[in-house]
Amino acid sequence: MSYIVVSDVHLGSKLCNFDEFCSFLEWILDLKGSPKKVPLKDGAVEIRSPERIILLGDILELWDPEDGDRDNVVKQCLRPLSLLSDLGCDKVYVMGNHDNAVSSYEQKIDYETLRNGTKLDIWNRHYPDEMAGMRIGDRSYYFLHGHQFDKAQSILAKVSKILGETWDPLNWFNSQYNTSVTKNHWKLMGILWAALFVGWFIKQDLVASSYFLYTVPAALLFGLFLFSSLPAVVTKSQRRIYDIKKPKDKTARQIIEEKFYQEQKDTITADVVVFGHTHFASSYQGEAGKKKLFINSGSWVGEDEEIDGKMRYSNTFIYIDEAGAHILRWKGGVVEPLESH
Ligand SMILES: [Mn+2]
């Protein structure tokens, strides 16, 4: 039994390491029939063709695609999705916050059997259903994207629960932005809106004396121009809004110790929790015998970077087999070990 876990590829985003991710998928395809040995600090691990690949959220960038344009997601996902469907293993897709829109397909396709007989299975919140997780070797594993540990995200989750549907204002603005009129003419629409606003202000007397002639059409145009420009302004500036509160680039240790993760609310009973979201491949183990092991799968965006004296590597993945879990790094066709547990 072996699993490969990847998260936070953000296909369609400006920072996505698209070429590296595609060559990594080709490398997984090549594992069939020829396992690869990766030397560790202590011995080596043989990486076999996985029985299951877990796409642990934010695989697609539907919130903040390059230039705010979702066409860029379509362009960047064709090749990876074709490579993925060629893999001779089942695919589990757990939703993240940036590709949450895919969760609406959960009921529609639940799972899809691909041409090579493997399954694509979509999971809305976590995998598997049971809090006790999934047994691999002598440990149980539980997989979730990790925005559940994010304070800012919990506000969205609370409102969504009350409404009974996903409430996601940034996503709403991005959806509005991705209509052709707004995408192509939002600046002009903004200027027309401002001109109408100023015109109405200057000519108030005229508007009042011929109410129906001017006000009703003007109000309709006012709304049209506003709704065709405002979503662009929000979409173009949302990265800055979001970055203020995001626990981005935090290590697994910071997530647990800085109370992004609330232990008293944790109902997971699995031995190991695998998550992504913060783009920092790392791990955290509480006191022996008491606490579970947390492993972060990192990301496929941006460059390697030193943060607070610790290296944050891009292009990382987790390999799990009966003997344990390894955080590995894809570096120009070579797999390097980061941590083993
Ligand atoms: Mn995320």
Short mmCIF file of C-alpha atoms and ligand atoms in Angstrom, two decimals:
data_model
loop_
_atom_site.label_atom_id
_atom_site.label_comp_id
_atom_site.label_asym_id
_atom_site.label_seq_id
_atom_site.Cartn_x
_atom_site.Cartn_y
_atom_site.Cartn_z
CA MET A 1 0.00 0.00 0.00
CA SER A 2 1.52 3.34 -1.00
CA TYR A 3 0.09 6.81 -1.29
CA ILE A 4 1.37 10.03 -2.87
CA VAL A 5 -0.06 13.29 -1.52
CA VAL A 6 0.19 16.68 -3.23
CA SER A 7 -1.54 19.93 -2.38
CA ASP A 8 -1.57 23.60 -3.28
CA VAL A 9 -0.56 23.37 -6.94
CA HIS A 10 -2.77 26.42 -7.68
CA LEU A 11 -3.06 25.67 -11.42
CA GLY A 12 -3.93 28.92 -13.21
CA SER A 13 -2.18 31.14 -10.70
CA LYS A 14 0.72 33.34 -11.70
CA LEU A 15 3.06 31.60 -9.26
CA CYS A 16 2.21 27.98 -10.17
CA ASN A 17 5.29 25.85 -11.00
CA PHE A 18 3.44 24.30 -13.90
CA ASP A 19 6.37 22.67 -15.77
CA GLU A 20 7.79 21.12 -12.60
CA PHE A 21 4.41 19.70 -11.62
CA CYS A 22 3.90 18.15 -15.07
CA SER A 23 7.35 16.54 -15.07
CA PHE A 24 6.66 15.23 -11.56
CA LEU A 25 3.44 13.58 -12.81
CA GLU A 26 5.40 12.03 -15.69
CA TRP A 27 7.87 10.70 -13.12
CA ILE A 28 5.00 9.07 -11.18
CA LEU A 29 3.79 7.49 -14.45
CA ASP A 30 7.30 6.05 -14.94
CA LEU A 31 7.22 4.43 -11.48
CA LYS A 32 5.02 1.72 -12.95
CA GLY A 33 7.30 -1.30 -13.18
CA SER A 34 10.39 0.61 -12.07
CA PRO A 35 10.37 1.76 -8.44
CA LYS A 36 12.90 4.47 -7.56
CA LYS A 37 15.23 4.48 -4.58
CA VAL A 38 15.58 7.77 -2.70
CA PRO A 39 18.50 7.92 -0.26
CA LEU A 40 17.57 9.17 3.21
CA LYS A 41 19.86 10.47 5.96
CA ASP A 42 19.30 7.07 7.48
CA GLY A 43 19.03 4.34 4.81
CA ALA A 44 16.77 4.70 1.78
CA VAL A 45 13.14 4.54 0.75
CA GLU A 46 11.93 2.71 -2.33
CA ILE A 47 9.19 4.70 -4.02
CA ARG A 48 6.72 2.42 -5.73
CA SER A 49 3.93 3.28 -8.12
CA PRO A 50 1.19 4.48 -5.73
CA GLU A 51 -2.12 2.72 -5.18
CA ARG A 52 -3.70 6.09 -4.56
CA ILE A 53 -2.85 9.71 -5.20
CA ILE A 54 -4.41 12.29 -2.91
CA LEU A 55 -4.91 15.78 -4.31
CA LEU A 56 -5.18 17.62 -1.04
CA GLY A 57 -6.86 20.84 -2.08
CA ASP A 58 -6.05 24.08 -3.87
CA ILE A 59 -5.08 22.09 -6.96
CA LEU A 60 -7.00 24.63 -9.06
CA GLU A 61 -6.79 28.37 -8.45
CA LEU A 62 -10.37 29.56 -8.82
CA TRP A 63 -10.09 32.52 -6.43
CA ASP A 64 -7.09 34.35 -7.66
CA PRO A 65 -6.15 33.15 -11.16
CA GLU A 66 -3.54 35.05 -13.18
CA ASP A 67 -5.00 38.47 -14.11
CA GLY A 68 -8.21 37.41 -12.32
CA ASP A 69 -9.06 35.43 -15.46
CA ARG A 70 -10.38 31.87 -14.99
CA ASP A 71 -9.48 31.05 -18.59
CA ASN A 72 -5.94 30.75 -17.24
CA VAL A 73 -7.07 27.87 -14.99
CA VAL A 74 -8.53 26.01 -17.98
CA LYS A 75 -5.31 26.55 -19.95
CA GLN A 76 -3.06 25.29 -17.15
CA CYS A 77 -5.11 22.32 -16.02
CA LEU A 78 -5.49 20.44 -19.33
CA ARG A 79 -2.03 18.83 -19.31
CA PRO A 80 -1.87 17.93 -15.59
CA LEU A 81 -5.40 16.49 -15.64
CA SER A 82 -4.59 14.38 -18.68
CA LEU A 83 -1.40 13.09 -17.00
CA LEU A 84 -3.31 12.44 -13.79
CA SER A 85 -6.03 10.43 -15.51
CA ASP A 86 -3.30 8.30 -17.16
CA LEU A 87 -1.97 7.27 -13.75
CA GLY A 88 -2.85 3.66 -12.97
CA CYS A 89 -4.06 4.51 -9.47
CA ASP A 90 -7.22 5.86 -7.87
CA LYS A 91 -7.37 9.62 -7.43
CA VAL A 92 -8.85 11.22 -4.35
CA TYR A 93 -9.54 14.94 -4.68
CA VAL A 94 -10.15 16.71 -1.35
CA MET A 95 -11.38 20.30 -1.72
CA GLY A 96 -9.34 23.27 -0.60
CA ASN A 97 -10.53 26.84 -0.17
CA HIS A 98 -9.26 27.97 -3.58
CA ASP A 99 -11.00 25.19 -5.49
CA ASN A 100 -14.03 24.84 -3.26
CA ALA A 101 -16.32 25.46 -6.27
CA VAL A 102 -15.47 21.90 -7.40
CA SER A 103 -17.32 20.60 -4.33
CA SER A 104 -20.60 21.28 -6.12
CA TYR A 105 -19.64 18.34 -8.37
CA GLU A 106 -19.47 16.02 -5.40
CA GLN A 107 -23.10 15.03 -5.72
CA LYS A 108 -23.07 15.09 -9.50
CA ILE A 109 -20.16 12.79 -10.12
CA ASP A 110 -19.46 11.42 -6.61
CA TYR A 111 -16.91 9.31 -8.34
CA GLU A 112 -16.00 8.92 -11.95
CA THR A 113 -14.48 5.78 -13.40
CA LEU A 114 -11.82 6.81 -15.87
CA ARG A 115 -11.01 4.99 -19.11
CA ASN A 116 -8.16 3.04 -17.55
CA GLY A 117 -10.51 1.68 -14.87
CA THR A 118 -9.22 3.91 -12.07
CA LYS A 119 -11.47 6.15 -10.00
CA LEU A 120 -11.58 9.90 -9.49
CA ASP A 121 -13.29 10.46 -6.19
CA ILE A 122 -14.21 13.93 -4.92
CA TRP A 123 -14.35 14.65 -1.19
CA ASN A 124 -15.73 17.91 0.10
CA ARG A 125 -14.07 18.29 3.48
CA HIS A 126 -11.71 15.48 4.35
CA TYR A 127 -10.72 11.94 3.53
CA PRO A 128 -11.88 9.49 4.69
CA ASP A 129 -15.26 10.08 6.41
CA GLU A 130 -14.22 8.34 9.61
CA MET A 131 -12.37 10.44 12.18
CA ALA A 132 -10.25 7.35 12.86
CA GLY A 133 -8.74 7.77 9.41
CA MET A 134 -7.28 5.26 7.00
CA ARG A 135 -4.91 2.52 8.06
CA ILE A 136 -1.58 2.33 6.20
CA GLY A 137 0.96 0.04 7.86
CA ASP A 138 0.60 0.32 11.63
CA ARG A 139 -0.70 3.91 11.69
CA SER A 140 -3.93 5.60 10.67
CA TYR A 141 -3.95 8.70 8.47
CA TYR A 142 -6.48 11.45 8.04
CA PHE A 143 -6.29 13.93 5.15
CA LEU A 144 -7.70 17.45 4.97
CA HIS A 145 -6.70 20.59 3.12
CA GLY A 146 -6.09 22.59 6.30
CA HIS A 147 -8.05 25.83 5.82
CA GLN A 148 -10.10 24.40 8.68
CA PHE A 149 -7.15 25.48 10.88
CA ASP A 150 -7.34 29.02 9.48
CA LYS A 151 -8.99 31.68 11.68
CA ALA A 152 -10.07 33.90 8.77
CA GLN A 153 -11.56 30.88 6.98
CA SER A 154 -13.59 29.91 10.03
CA ILE A 155 -15.71 33.09 9.67
CA LEU A 156 -16.65 32.00 6.15
CA ALA A 157 -17.44 28.52 7.43
CA LYS A 158 -19.70 29.85 10.23
CA VAL A 159 -21.74 32.10 7.89
CA SER A 160 -21.96 29.26 5.36
CA LYS A 161 -23.34 26.96 8.03
CA ILE A 162 -26.07 29.49 8.95
CA LEU A 163 -26.99 30.09 5.31
CA GLY A 164 -26.88 26.39 4.46
CA GLU A 165 -24.73 27.13 1.40
CA THR A 166 -21.15 28.17 0.77
CA TRP A 167 -20.69 31.85 1.51
CA ASP A 168 -17.58 33.15 -0.10
CA PRO A 169 -17.67 36.86 -1.04
CA LEU A 170 -14.28 36.92 -2.77
CA ASN A 171 -15.35 34.02 -4.93
CA TRP A 172 -18.58 35.86 -5.74
CA PHE A 173 -16.65 38.89 -6.93
CA ASN A 174 -14.31 36.71 -8.97
CA SER A 175 -17.29 34.97 -10.60
CA GLN A 176 -18.79 38.36 -11.46
CA TYR A 177 -15.47 39.52 -12.84
CA ASN A 178 -15.30 36.51 -15.16
CA THR A 179 -18.14 37.71 -17.38
CA SER A 180 -16.85 39.01 -20.71
CA VAL A 181 -18.21 42.56 -20.32
CA THR A 182 -16.52 43.06 -16.96
CA LYS A 183 -13.31 41.25 -17.92
CA ASN A 184 -12.85 43.29 -21.09
CA HIS A 185 -14.42 46.64 -20.26
CA TRP A 186 -14.36 47.13 -16.50
CA LYS A 187 -12.32 50.33 -16.70
CA LEU A 188 -14.71 51.91 -19.21
CA MET A 189 -17.68 50.75 -17.12
CA GLY A 190 -16.12 52.36 -14.05
CA ILE A 191 -15.63 55.64 -15.92
CA LEU A 192 -19.24 55.56 -17.20
CA TRP A 193 -20.47 54.86 -13.68
CA ALA A 194 -18.50 57.84 -12.31
CA ALA A 195 -19.70 60.08 -15.19
CA LEU A 196 -23.32 59.15 -14.55
CA PHE A 197 -22.90 59.72 -10.84
CA VAL A 198 -21.39 63.18 -11.37
CA GLY A 199 -23.97 64.05 -14.07
CA TRP A 200 -26.84 63.09 -11.78
CA PHE A 201 -25.35 65.21 -8.99
CA ILE A 202 -24.96 68.31 -11.20
CA LYS A 203 -28.34 67.99 -12.90
CA GLN A 204 -30.46 67.16 -9.86
CA ASP A 205 -33.18 69.69 -10.80
CA LEU A 206 -33.62 68.20 -14.25
CA VAL A 207 -33.77 64.69 -12.81
CA ALA A 208 -36.44 65.73 -10.28
CA SER A 209 -38.66 67.45 -12.89
CA SER A 210 -38.68 64.53 -15.34
CA TYR A 211 -38.41 61.61 -12.98
CA PHE A 212 -39.42 58.73 -15.23
CA LEU A 213 -37.65 60.04 -18.29
CA TYR A 214 -34.25 60.21 -16.59
CA THR A 215 -34.16 58.45 -13.26
CA VAL A 216 -35.31 54.96 -14.15
CA PRO A 217 -33.01 54.46 -17.17
CA ALA A 218 -30.21 56.20 -15.28
CA ALA A 219 -30.66 53.89 -12.27
CA LEU A 220 -30.52 50.84 -14.52
CA LEU A 221 -27.38 52.09 -16.23
CA PHE A 222 -25.92 53.09 -12.86
CA GLY A 223 -26.38 49.51 -11.64
CA LEU A 224 -25.05 48.00 -14.85
CA PHE A 225 -21.93 50.16 -14.85
CA LEU A 226 -21.33 49.59 -11.15
CA PHE A 227 -21.71 45.82 -11.30
CA SER A 228 -19.54 45.68 -14.40
CA SER A 229 -16.63 47.47 -12.77
CA LEU A 230 -16.68 46.92 -9.00
CA PRO A 231 -15.99 43.13 -9.15
CA ALA A 232 -12.81 43.90 -11.14
CA VAL A 233 -11.60 46.33 -8.49
CA VAL A 234 -12.16 43.74 -5.74
CA THR A 235 -10.68 40.87 -7.76
CA LYS A 236 -7.58 42.88 -8.63
CA SER A 237 -6.99 43.83 -5.00
CA GLN A 238 -8.15 40.65 -3.21
CA ARG A 239 -4.67 39.15 -2.94
CA ARG A 240 -3.73 42.03 -0.66
CA ILE A 241 -6.97 41.74 1.37
CA TYR A 242 -6.48 38.02 1.82
CA ASP A 243 -2.76 38.09 2.62
CA ILE A 244 -3.39 40.17 5.74
CA LYS A 245 -4.96 37.28 7.64
CA LYS A 246 -3.66 34.20 5.90
CA PRO A 247 -1.50 31.78 7.90
CA LYS A 248 0.62 31.43 4.78
CA ASP A 249 4.15 30.15 5.05
CA LYS A 250 3.57 28.91 8.57
CA THR A 251 5.18 25.65 9.62
CA ALA A 252 3.13 22.78 11.02
CA ARG A 253 4.58 23.72 14.44
CA GLN A 254 3.36 27.33 14.16
CA ILE A 255 -0.11 26.19 13.09
CA ILE A 256 -0.43 24.03 16.19
CA GLU A 257 1.32 26.23 18.73
CA GLU A 258 -0.05 29.60 17.60
CA LYS A 259 -3.59 28.30 18.06
CA PHE A 260 -4.66 28.26 14.43
CA TYR A 261 -5.45 24.68 15.33
CA GLN A 262 -7.85 24.31 18.26
CA GLU A 263 -7.12 21.12 20.09
CA GLN A 264 -10.32 21.10 22.14
CA LYS A 265 -12.40 21.14 18.95
CA ASP A 266 -10.42 18.39 17.29
CA THR A 267 -12.47 15.22 16.84
CA ILE A 268 -9.92 13.46 14.65
CA THR A 269 -8.69 10.26 16.26
CA ALA A 270 -6.24 9.17 13.54
CA ASP A 271 -2.53 8.93 14.42
CA VAL A 272 -1.38 11.20 11.61
CA VAL A 273 -3.09 14.29 10.16
CA VAL A 274 -1.85 15.26 6.69
CA PHE A 275 -2.72 18.78 5.53
CA GLY A 276 -1.58 21.53 3.17
CA HIS A 277 -2.84 25.10 2.83
CA THR A 278 0.11 26.91 4.45
CA HIS A 279 2.64 26.05 1.72
CA PHE A 280 5.31 24.98 4.20
CA ALA A 281 6.31 21.32 3.97
CA SER A 282 7.02 20.45 7.60
CA SER A 283 5.79 18.38 10.52
CA TYR A 284 4.85 18.62 14.18
CA GLN A 285 4.71 15.94 16.81
CA GLY A 286 3.28 16.63 20.23
CA GLU A 287 4.38 14.96 23.44
CA ALA A 288 5.10 11.28 22.93
CA GLY A 289 2.18 8.93 23.32
CA LYS A 290 -0.38 11.74 23.65
CA LYS A 291 -0.57 13.86 20.58
CA LYS A 292 -0.90 13.08 16.94
CA LEU A 293 1.62 13.73 14.23
CA PHE A 294 0.86 16.59 11.82
CA ILE A 295 2.44 16.61 8.38
CA ASN A 296 2.17 19.50 5.92
CA SER A 297 2.48 18.67 2.23
CA GLY A 298 3.79 22.10 1.15
CA SER A 299 3.06 23.54 -2.29
CA TRP A 300 3.96 23.82 -5.98
CA VAL A 301 4.05 27.60 -6.15
CA GLY A 302 6.84 30.15 -5.90
CA GLU A 303 10.52 29.73 -5.08
CA ASP A 304 12.36 28.18 -2.15
CA GLU A 305 12.69 30.77 0.57
CA GLU A 306 14.24 31.07 4.01
CA ILE A 307 11.60 32.14 6.53
CA ASP A 308 12.54 32.75 10.19
CA GLY A 309 15.71 30.70 9.78
CA LYS A 310 13.93 27.67 8.30
CA MET A 311 13.92 26.73 4.61
CA ARG A 312 10.52 26.66 3.00
CA TYR A 313 10.81 24.50 -0.12
CA SER A 314 8.45 24.62 -3.08
CA ASN A 315 7.49 21.55 -5.15
CA THR A 316 7.04 19.11 -2.30
CA PHE A 317 4.98 15.97 -1.79
CA ILE A 318 4.36 13.23 0.74
CA TYR A 319 5.03 9.55 0.12
CA ILE A 320 3.37 7.13 2.51
CA ASP A 321 3.88 3.37 2.66
CA GLU A 322 3.52 0.68 5.32
CA ALA A 323 6.83 1.72 6.91
CA GLY A 324 6.07 5.42 7.35
CA ALA A 325 5.65 8.85 5.77
CA HIS A 326 8.27 10.92 3.97
CA ILE A 327 8.22 14.60 3.07
CA LEU A 328 10.05 14.79 -0.26
CA ARG A 329 11.05 17.53 -2.60
CA TRP A 330 11.01 17.52 -6.41
CA LYS A 331 14.09 19.30 -7.67
CA GLY A 332 14.64 19.35 -11.42
CA GLY A 333 13.85 15.68 -11.94
CA VAL A 334 15.54 14.51 -8.73
CA VAL A 335 13.69 13.60 -5.53
CA GLU A 336 15.35 14.78 -2.32
CA PRO A 337 14.30 13.82 1.20
CA LEU A 338 13.24 16.53 3.66
CA GLU A 339 11.82 14.60 6.62
CA SER A 340 10.87 11.04 7.45
CA HIS A 341 8.48 9.83 10.13
MN MN B 1 -5.57 26.68 0.88
#
